[in-house]
Tab-separated table of N, CA and C in Angstrom:
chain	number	residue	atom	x	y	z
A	1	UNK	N	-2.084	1.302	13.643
A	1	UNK	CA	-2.963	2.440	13.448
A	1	UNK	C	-4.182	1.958	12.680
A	2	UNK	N	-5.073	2.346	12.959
A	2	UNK	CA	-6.668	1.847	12.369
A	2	UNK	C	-7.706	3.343	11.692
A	3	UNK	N	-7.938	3.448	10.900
A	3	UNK	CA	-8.170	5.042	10.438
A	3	UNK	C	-10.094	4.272	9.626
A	4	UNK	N	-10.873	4.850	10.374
A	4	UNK	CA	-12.375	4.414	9.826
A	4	UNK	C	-12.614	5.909	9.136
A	5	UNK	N	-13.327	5.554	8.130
A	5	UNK	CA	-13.631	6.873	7.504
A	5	UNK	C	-15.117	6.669	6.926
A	6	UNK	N	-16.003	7.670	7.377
A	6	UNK	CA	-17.417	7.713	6.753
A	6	UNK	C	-17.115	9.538	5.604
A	7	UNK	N	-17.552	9.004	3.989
A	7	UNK	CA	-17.731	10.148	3.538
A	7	UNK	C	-18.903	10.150	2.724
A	8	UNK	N	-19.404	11.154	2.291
A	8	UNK	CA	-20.759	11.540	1.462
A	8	UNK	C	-20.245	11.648	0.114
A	9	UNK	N	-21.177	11.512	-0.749
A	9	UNK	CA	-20.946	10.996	-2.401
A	9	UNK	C	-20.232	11.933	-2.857
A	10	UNK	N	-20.144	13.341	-2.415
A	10	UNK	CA	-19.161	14.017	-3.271
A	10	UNK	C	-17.938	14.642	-2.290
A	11	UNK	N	-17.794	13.342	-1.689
A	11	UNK	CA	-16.052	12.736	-1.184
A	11	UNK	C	-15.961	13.597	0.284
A	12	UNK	N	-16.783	14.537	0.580
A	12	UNK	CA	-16.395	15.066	1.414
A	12	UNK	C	-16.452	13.730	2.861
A	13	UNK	N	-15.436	14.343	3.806
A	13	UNK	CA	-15.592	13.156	4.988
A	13	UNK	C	-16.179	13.809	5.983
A	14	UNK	N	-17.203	13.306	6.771
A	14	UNK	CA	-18.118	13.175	8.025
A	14	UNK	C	-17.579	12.846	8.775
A	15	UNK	N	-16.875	11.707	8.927
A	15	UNK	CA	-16.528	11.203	10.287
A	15	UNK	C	-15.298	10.519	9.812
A	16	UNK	N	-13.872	10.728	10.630
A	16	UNK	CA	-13.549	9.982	10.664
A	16	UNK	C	-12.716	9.343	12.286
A	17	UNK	N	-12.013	8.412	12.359
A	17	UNK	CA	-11.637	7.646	13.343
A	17	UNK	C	-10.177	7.098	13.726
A	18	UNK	N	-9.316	8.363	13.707
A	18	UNK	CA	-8.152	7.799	13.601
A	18	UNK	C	-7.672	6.896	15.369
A	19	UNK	N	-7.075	5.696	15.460
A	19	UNK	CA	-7.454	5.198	16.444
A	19	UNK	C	-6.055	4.202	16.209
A	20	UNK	N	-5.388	4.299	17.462
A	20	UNK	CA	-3.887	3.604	18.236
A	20	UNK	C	-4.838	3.402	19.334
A	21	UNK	N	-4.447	1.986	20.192
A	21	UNK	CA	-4.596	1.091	20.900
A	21	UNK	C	-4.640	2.152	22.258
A	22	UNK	N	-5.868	2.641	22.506
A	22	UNK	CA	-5.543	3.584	24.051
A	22	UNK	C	-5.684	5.238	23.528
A	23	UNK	N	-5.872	5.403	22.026
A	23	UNK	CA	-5.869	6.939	21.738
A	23	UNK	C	-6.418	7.143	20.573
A	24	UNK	N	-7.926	7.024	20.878
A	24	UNK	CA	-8.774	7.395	20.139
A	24	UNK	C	-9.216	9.239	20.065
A	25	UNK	N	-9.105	9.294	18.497
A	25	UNK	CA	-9.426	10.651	18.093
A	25	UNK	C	-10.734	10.591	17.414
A	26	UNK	N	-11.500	11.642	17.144
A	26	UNK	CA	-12.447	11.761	16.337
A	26	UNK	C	-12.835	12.949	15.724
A	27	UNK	N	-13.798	13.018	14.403
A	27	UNK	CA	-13.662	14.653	13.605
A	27	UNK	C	-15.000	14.227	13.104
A	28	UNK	N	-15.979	15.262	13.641
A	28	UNK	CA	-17.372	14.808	13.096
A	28	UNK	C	-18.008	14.439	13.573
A	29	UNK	N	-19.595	14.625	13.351
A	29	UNK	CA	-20.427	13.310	13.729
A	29	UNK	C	-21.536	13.075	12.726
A	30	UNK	N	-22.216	12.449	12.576
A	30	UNK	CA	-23.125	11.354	11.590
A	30	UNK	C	-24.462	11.917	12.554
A	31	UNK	N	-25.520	12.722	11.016
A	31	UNK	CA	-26.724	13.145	11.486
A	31	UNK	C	-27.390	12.065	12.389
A	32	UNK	N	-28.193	12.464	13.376
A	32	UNK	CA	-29.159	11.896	13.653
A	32	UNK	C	-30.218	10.980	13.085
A	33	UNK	N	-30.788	10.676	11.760
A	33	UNK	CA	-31.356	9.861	11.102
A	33	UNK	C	-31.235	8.558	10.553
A	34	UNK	N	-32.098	7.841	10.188
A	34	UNK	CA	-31.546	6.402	9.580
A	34	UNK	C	-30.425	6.553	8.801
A	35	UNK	N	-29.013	5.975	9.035
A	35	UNK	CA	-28.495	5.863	7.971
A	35	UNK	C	-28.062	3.996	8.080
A	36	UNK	N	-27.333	4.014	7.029
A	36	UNK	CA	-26.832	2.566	6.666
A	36	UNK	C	-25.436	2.698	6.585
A	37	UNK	N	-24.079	2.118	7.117
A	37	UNK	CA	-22.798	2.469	6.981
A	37	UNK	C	-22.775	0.951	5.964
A	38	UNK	N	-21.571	1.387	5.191
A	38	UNK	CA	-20.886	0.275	4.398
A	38	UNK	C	-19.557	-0.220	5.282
A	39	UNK	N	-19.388	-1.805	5.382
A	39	UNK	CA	-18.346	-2.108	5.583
A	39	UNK	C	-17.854	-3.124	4.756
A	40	UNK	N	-16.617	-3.150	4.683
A	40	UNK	CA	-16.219	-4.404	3.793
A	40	UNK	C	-16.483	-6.221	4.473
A	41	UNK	N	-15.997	-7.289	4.506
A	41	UNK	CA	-16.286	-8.102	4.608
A	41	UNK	C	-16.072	-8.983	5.739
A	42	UNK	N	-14.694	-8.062	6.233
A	42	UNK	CA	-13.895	-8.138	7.667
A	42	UNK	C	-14.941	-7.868	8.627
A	43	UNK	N	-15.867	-6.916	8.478
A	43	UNK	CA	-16.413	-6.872	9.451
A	43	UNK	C	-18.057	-7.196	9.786
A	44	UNK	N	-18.913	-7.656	11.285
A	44	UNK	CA	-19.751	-8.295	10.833
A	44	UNK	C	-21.010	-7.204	10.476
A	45	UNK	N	-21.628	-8.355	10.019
A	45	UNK	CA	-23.079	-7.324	9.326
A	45	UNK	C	-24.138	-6.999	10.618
A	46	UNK	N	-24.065	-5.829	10.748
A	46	UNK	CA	-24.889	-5.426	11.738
A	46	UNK	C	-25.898	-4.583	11.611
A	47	UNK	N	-26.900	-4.423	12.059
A	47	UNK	CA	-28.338	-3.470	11.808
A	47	UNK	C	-28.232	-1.591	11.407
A	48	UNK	N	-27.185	-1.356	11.244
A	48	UNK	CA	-26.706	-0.183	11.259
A	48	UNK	C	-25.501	-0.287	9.943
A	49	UNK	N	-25.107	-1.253	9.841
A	49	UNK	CA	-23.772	-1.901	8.872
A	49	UNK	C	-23.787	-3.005	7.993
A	50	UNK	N	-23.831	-2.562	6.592
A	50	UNK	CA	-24.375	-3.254	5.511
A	50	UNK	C	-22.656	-4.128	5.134
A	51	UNK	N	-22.552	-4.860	5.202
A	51	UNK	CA	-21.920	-5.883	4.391
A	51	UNK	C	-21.799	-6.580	2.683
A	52	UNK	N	-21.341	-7.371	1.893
A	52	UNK	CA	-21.688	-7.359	0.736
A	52	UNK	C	-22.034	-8.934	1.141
A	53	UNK	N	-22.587	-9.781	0.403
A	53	UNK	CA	-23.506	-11.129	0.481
A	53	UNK	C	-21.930	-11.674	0.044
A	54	UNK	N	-21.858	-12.787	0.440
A	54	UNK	CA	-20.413	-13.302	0.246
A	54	UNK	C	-20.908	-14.066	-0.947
A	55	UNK	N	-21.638	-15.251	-0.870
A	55	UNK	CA	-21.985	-16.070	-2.125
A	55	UNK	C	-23.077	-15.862	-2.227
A	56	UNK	N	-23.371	-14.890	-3.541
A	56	UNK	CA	-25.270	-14.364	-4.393
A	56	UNK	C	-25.682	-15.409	-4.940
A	57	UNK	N	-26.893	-15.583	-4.315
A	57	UNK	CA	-27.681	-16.782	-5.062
A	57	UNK	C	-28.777	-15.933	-5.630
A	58	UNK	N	-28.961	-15.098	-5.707
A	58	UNK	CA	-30.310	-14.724	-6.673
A	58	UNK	C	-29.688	-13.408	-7.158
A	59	UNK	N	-30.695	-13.167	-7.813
A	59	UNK	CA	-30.247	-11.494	-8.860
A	59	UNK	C	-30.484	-10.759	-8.305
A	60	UNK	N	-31.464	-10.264	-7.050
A	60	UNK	CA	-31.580	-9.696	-6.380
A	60	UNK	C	-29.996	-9.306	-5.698
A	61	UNK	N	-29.523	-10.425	-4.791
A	61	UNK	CA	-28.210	-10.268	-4.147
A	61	UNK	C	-26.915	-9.889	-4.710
A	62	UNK	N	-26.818	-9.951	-6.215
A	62	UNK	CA	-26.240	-9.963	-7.119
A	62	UNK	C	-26.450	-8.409	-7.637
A	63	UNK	N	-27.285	-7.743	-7.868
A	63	UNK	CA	-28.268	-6.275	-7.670
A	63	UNK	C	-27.690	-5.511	-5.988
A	64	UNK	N	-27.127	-5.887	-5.075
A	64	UNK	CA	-27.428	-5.456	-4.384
A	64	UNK	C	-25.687	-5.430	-4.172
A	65	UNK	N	-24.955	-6.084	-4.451
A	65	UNK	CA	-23.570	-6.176	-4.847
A	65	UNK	C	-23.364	-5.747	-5.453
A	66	UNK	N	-23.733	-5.159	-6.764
A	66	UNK	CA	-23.054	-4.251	-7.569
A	66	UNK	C	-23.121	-3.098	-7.144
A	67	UNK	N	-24.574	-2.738	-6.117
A	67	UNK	CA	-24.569	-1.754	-5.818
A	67	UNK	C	-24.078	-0.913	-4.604
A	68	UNK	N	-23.325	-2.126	-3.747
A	68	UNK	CA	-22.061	-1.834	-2.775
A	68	UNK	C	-21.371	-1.697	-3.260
A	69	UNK	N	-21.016	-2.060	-4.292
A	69	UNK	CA	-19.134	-1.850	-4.942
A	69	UNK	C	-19.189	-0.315	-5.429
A	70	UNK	N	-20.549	-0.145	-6.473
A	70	UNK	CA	-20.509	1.128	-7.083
A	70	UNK	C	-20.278	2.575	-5.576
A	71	UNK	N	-20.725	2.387	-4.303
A	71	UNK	CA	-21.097	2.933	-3.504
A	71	UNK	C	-19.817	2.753	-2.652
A	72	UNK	N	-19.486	1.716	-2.591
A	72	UNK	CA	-18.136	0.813	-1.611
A	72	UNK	C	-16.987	2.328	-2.459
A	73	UNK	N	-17.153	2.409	-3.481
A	73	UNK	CA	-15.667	3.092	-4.874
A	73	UNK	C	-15.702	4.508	-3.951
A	74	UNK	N	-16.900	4.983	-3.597
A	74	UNK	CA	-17.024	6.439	-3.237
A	74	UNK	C	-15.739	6.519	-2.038
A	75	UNK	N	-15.719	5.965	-1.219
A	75	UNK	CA	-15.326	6.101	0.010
A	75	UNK	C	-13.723	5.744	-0.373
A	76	UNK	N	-13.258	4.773	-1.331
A	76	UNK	CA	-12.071	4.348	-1.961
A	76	UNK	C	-11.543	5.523	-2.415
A	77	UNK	N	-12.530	6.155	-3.637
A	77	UNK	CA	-11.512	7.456	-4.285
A	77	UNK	C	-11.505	8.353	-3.277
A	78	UNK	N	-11.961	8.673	-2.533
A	78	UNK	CA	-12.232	9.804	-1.012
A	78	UNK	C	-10.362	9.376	-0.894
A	79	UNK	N	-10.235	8.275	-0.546
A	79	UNK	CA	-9.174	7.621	0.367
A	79	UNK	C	-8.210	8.321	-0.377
A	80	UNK	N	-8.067	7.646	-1.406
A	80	UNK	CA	-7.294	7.828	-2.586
A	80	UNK	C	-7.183	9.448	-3.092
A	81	UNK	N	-7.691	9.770	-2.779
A	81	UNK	CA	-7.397	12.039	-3.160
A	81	UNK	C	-6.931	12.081	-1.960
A	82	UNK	N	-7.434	11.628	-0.559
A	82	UNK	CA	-6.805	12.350	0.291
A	82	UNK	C	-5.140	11.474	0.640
A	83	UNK	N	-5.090	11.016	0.292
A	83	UNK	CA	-3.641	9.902	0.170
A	83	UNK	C	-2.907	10.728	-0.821
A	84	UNK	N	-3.374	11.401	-2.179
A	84	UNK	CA	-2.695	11.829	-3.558
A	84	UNK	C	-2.405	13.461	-3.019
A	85	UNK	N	-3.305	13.713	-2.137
A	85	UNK	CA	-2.960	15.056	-1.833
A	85	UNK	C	-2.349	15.660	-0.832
A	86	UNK	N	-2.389	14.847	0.326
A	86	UNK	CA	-1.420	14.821	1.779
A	86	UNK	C	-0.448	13.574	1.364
A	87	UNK	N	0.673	13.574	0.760
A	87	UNK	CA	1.414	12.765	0.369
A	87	UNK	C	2.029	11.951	1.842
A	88	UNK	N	2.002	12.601	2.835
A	88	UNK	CA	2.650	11.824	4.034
A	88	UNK	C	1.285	10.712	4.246
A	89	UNK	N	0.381	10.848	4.208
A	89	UNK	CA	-0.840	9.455	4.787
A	89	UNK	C	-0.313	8.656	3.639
A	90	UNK	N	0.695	8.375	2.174
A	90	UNK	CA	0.507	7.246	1.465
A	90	UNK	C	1.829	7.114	1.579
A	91	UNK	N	2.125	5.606	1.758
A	91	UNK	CA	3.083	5.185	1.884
A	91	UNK	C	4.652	5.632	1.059
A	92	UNK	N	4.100	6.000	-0.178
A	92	UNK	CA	5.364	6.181	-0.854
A	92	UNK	C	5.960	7.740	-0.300
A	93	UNK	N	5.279	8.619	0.317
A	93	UNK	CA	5.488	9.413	0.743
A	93	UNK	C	6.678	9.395	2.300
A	94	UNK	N	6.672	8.377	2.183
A	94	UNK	CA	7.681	8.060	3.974
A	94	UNK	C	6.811	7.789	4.822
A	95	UNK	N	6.868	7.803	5.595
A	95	UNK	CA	5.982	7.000	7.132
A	95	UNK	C	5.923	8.402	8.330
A	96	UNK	N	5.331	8.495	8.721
A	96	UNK	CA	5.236	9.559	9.361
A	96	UNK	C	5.372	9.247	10.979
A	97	UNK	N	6.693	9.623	11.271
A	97	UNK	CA	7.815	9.349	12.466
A	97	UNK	C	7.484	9.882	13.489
A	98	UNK	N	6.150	10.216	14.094
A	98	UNK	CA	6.115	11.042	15.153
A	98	UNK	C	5.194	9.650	15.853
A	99	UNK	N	4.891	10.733	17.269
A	99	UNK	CA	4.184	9.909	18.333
A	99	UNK	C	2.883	9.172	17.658
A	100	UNK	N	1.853	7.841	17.928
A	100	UNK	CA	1.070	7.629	17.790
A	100	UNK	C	0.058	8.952	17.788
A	101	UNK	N	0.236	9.676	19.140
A	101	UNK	CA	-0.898	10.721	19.205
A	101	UNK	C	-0.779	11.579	18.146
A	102	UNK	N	0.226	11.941	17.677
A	102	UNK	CA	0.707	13.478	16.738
A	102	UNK	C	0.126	12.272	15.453
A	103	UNK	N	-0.041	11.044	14.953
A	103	UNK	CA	-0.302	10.827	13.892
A	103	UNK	C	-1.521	10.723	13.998
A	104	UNK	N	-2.294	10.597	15.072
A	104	UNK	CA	-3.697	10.295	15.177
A	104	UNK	C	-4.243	11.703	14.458
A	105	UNK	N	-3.455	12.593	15.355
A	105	UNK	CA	-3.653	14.455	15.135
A	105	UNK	C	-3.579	14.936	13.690
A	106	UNK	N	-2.354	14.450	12.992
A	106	UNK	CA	-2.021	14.876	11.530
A	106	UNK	C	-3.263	13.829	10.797
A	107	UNK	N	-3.560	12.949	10.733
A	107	UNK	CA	-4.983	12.188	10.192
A	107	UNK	C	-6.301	13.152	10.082
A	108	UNK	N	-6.679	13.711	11.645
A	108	UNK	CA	-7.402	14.264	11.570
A	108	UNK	C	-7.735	15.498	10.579
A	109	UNK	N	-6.415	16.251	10.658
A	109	UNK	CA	-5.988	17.493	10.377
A	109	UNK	C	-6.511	17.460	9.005
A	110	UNK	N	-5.402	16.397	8.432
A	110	UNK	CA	-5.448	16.060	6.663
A	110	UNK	C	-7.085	16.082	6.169
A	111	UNK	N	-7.485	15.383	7.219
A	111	UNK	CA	-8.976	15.049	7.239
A	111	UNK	C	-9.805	16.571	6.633
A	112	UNK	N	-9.365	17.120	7.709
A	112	UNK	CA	-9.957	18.507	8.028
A	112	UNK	C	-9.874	19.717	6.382
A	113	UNK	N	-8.817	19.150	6.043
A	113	UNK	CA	-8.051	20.244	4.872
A	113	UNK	C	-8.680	19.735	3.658
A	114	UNK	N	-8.940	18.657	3.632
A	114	UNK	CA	-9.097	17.980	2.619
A	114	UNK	C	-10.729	18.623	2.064
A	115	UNK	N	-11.677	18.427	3.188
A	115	UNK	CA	-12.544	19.189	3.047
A	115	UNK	C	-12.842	20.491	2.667
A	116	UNK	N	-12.101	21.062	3.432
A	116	UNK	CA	-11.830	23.062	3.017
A	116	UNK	C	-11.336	23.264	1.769
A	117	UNK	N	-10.143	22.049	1.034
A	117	UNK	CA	-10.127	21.812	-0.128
A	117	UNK	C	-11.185	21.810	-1.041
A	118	UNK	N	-12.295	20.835	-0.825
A	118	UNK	CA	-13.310	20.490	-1.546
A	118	UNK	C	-14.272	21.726	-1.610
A	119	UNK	N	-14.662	22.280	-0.393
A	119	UNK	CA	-15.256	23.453	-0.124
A	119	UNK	C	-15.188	24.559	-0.924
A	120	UNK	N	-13.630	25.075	-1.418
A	120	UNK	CA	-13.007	26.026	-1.574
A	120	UNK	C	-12.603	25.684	-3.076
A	121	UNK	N	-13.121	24.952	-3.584
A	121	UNK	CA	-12.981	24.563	-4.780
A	121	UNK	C	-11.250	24.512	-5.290
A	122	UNK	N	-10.144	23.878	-3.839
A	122	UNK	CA	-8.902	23.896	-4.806
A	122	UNK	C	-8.138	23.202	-5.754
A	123	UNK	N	-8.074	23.649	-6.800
A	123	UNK	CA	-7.651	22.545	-7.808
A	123	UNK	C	-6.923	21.477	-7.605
A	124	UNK	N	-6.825	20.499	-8.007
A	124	UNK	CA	-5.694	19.229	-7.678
A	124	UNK	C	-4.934	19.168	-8.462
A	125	UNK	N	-3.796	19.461	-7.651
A	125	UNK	CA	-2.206	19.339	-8.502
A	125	UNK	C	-1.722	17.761	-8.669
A	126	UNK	N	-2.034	17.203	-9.881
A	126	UNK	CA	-1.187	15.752	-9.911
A	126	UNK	C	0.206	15.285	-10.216
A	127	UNK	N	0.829	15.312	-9.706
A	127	UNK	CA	2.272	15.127	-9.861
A	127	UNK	C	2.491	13.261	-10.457
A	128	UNK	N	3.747	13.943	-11.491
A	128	UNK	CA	4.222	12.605	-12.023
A	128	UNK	C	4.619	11.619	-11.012
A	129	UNK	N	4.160	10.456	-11.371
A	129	UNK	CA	4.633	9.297	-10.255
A	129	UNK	C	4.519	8.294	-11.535
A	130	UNK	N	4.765	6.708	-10.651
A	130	UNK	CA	4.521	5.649	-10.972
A	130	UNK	C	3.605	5.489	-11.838
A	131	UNK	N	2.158	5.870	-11.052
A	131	UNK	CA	1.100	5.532	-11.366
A	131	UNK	C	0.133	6.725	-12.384
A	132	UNK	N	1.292	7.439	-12.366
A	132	UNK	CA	0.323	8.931	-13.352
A	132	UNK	C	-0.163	9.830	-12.196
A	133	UNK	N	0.094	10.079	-11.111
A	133	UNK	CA	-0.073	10.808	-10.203
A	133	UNK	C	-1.438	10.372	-9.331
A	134	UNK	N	-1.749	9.241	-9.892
A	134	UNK	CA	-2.847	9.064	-9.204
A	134	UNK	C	-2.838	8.000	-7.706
A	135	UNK	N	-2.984	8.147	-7.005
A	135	UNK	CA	-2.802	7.378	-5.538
A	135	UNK	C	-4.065	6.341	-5.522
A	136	UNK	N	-3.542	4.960	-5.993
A	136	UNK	CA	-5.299	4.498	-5.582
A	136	UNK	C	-5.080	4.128	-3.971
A	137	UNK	N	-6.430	3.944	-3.460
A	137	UNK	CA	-7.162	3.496	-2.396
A	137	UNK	C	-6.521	2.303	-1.838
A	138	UNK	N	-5.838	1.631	-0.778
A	138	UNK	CA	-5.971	0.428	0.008
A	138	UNK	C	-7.004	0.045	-0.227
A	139	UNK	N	-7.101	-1.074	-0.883
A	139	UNK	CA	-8.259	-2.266	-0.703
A	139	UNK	C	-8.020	-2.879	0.734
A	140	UNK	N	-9.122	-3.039	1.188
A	140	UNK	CA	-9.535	-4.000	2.972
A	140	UNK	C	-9.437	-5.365	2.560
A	141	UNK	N	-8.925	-5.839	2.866
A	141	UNK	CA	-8.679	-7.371	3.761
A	141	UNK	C	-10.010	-7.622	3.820
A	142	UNK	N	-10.176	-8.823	3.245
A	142	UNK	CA	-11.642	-9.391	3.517
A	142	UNK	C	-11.193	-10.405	4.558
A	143	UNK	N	-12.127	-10.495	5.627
A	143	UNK	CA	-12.022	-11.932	6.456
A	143	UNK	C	-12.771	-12.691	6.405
A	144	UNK	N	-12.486	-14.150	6.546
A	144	UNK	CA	-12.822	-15.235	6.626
A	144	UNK	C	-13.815	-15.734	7.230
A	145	UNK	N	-13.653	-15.189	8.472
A	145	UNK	CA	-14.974	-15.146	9.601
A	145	UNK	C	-16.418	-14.478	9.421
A	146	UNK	N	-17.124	-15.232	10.205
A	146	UNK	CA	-18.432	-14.989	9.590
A	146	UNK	C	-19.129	-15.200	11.377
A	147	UNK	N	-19.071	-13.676	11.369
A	147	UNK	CA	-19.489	-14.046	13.208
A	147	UNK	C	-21.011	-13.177	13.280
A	148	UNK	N	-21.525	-13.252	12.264
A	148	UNK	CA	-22.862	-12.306	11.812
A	148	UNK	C	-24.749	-12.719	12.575
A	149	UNK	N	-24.955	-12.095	13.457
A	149	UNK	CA	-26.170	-12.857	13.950
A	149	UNK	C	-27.426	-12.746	12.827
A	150	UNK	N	-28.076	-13.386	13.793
A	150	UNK	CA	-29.674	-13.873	12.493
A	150	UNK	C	-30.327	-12.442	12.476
A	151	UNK	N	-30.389	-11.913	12.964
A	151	UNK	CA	-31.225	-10.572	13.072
A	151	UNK	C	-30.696	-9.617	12.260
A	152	UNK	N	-28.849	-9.555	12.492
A	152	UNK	CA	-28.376	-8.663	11.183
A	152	UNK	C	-28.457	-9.424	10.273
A	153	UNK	N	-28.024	-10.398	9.848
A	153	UNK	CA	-28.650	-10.947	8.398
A	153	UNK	C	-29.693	-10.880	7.663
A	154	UNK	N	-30.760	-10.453	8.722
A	154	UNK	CA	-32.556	-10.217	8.345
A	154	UNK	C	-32.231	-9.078	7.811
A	155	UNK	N	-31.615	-7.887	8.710
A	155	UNK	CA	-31.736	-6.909	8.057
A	155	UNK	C	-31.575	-6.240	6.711
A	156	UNK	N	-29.974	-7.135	6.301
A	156	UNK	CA	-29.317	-7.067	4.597
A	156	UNK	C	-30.506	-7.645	3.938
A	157	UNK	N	-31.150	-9.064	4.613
A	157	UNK	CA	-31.965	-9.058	3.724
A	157	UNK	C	-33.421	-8.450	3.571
A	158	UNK	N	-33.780	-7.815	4.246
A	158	UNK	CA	-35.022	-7.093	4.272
A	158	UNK	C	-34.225	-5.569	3.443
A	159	UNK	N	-33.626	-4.758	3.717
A	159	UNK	CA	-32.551	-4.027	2.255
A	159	UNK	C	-33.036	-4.776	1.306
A	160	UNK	N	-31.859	-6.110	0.759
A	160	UNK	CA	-31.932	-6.780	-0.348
A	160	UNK	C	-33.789	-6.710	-0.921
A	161	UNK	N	-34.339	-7.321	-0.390
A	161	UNK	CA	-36.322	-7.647	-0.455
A	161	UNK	C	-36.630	-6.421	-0.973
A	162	UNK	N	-36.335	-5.045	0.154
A	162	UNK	CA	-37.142	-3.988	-0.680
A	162	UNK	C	-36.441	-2.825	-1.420
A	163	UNK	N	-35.249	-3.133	-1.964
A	163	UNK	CA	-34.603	-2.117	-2.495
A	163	UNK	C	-34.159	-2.778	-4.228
A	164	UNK	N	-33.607	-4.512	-3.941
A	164	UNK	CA	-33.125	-5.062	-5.255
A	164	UNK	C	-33.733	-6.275	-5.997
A	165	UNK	N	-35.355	-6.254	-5.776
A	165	UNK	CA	-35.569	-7.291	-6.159
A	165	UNK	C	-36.116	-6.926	-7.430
């Protein structure tokens, strides 16, 4: 199962992508205007998809990394409330035993509630756990590979040039 999630700074989610091999779902769509998506490191840097600089050689790049991580966290705690609050999407909760499609469906759903949550101003109930009730975020797998063309690389760095120097 592969679950992409785009959300806005105050956690609500836009888009997300719950997606089994042959059964793609979707909830949302992403305005029409310039935007910039964040991805972690796994994936390549593309003109539309900001990456973090693997090794910063200037302060600029270094400026521009802190300011993915600070931005990268948004989309983490998003993860992480909606994981703490639909207890079946986090693992300690059990695994959720139905068809690929019905989990693609319950993703969405959670998706969906989570928002009307936020909307509706409903309080968050934290229940005692392990961790103090708090669910953190899956950290992504960084990969190794570096399959990034010259043109998206221009782009991070034309970002980097006029945003962190």
């Amino acid at each position: 199962m592969n679950v992409q999630m785009v959300c806005l700074a105050d956690q609500y989610i836009s888009q997300v992508n719950a997606m089994f091999p042959g059964i793609p779902y979707m909830m949302g769509q992403l305005q029409r205007h310039r935007v910039w998506l964040l991805g972690d490191s796994g994936y390549p840097n593309l003109s539309w998809l900001l990456t973090p600089v693997r090794n910063p050689w200037t302060r600029a790049e270094e400026r521009y990394n802190e300011a993915y991580g600070r931005t990268r966290r948004v989309i983490e705690r998003t993860i992480g409330l909606l994981k703490a609050r639909f207890r079946c999407l986090h693992m300690t909760g059990g695994s959720l035993l139905y068809s690929p499609k019905k989990v693609c469906q319950i993703i969405i759903a959670c998706s969906m509630l989570h928002n009307l949550a936020l909307r509706r101003q409903v309080p968050f109930l934290q229940e005692d756990g392990p961790d103090g009730g708090v669910v953190a975020a899956v950290e992504p797998v960084d990969s190794d590979e570096d399959d990034t063309e010259d043109e998206d690389i221009d782009n991070r760095e034309s970002v980097i040039q006029q945003y962190f120097q």
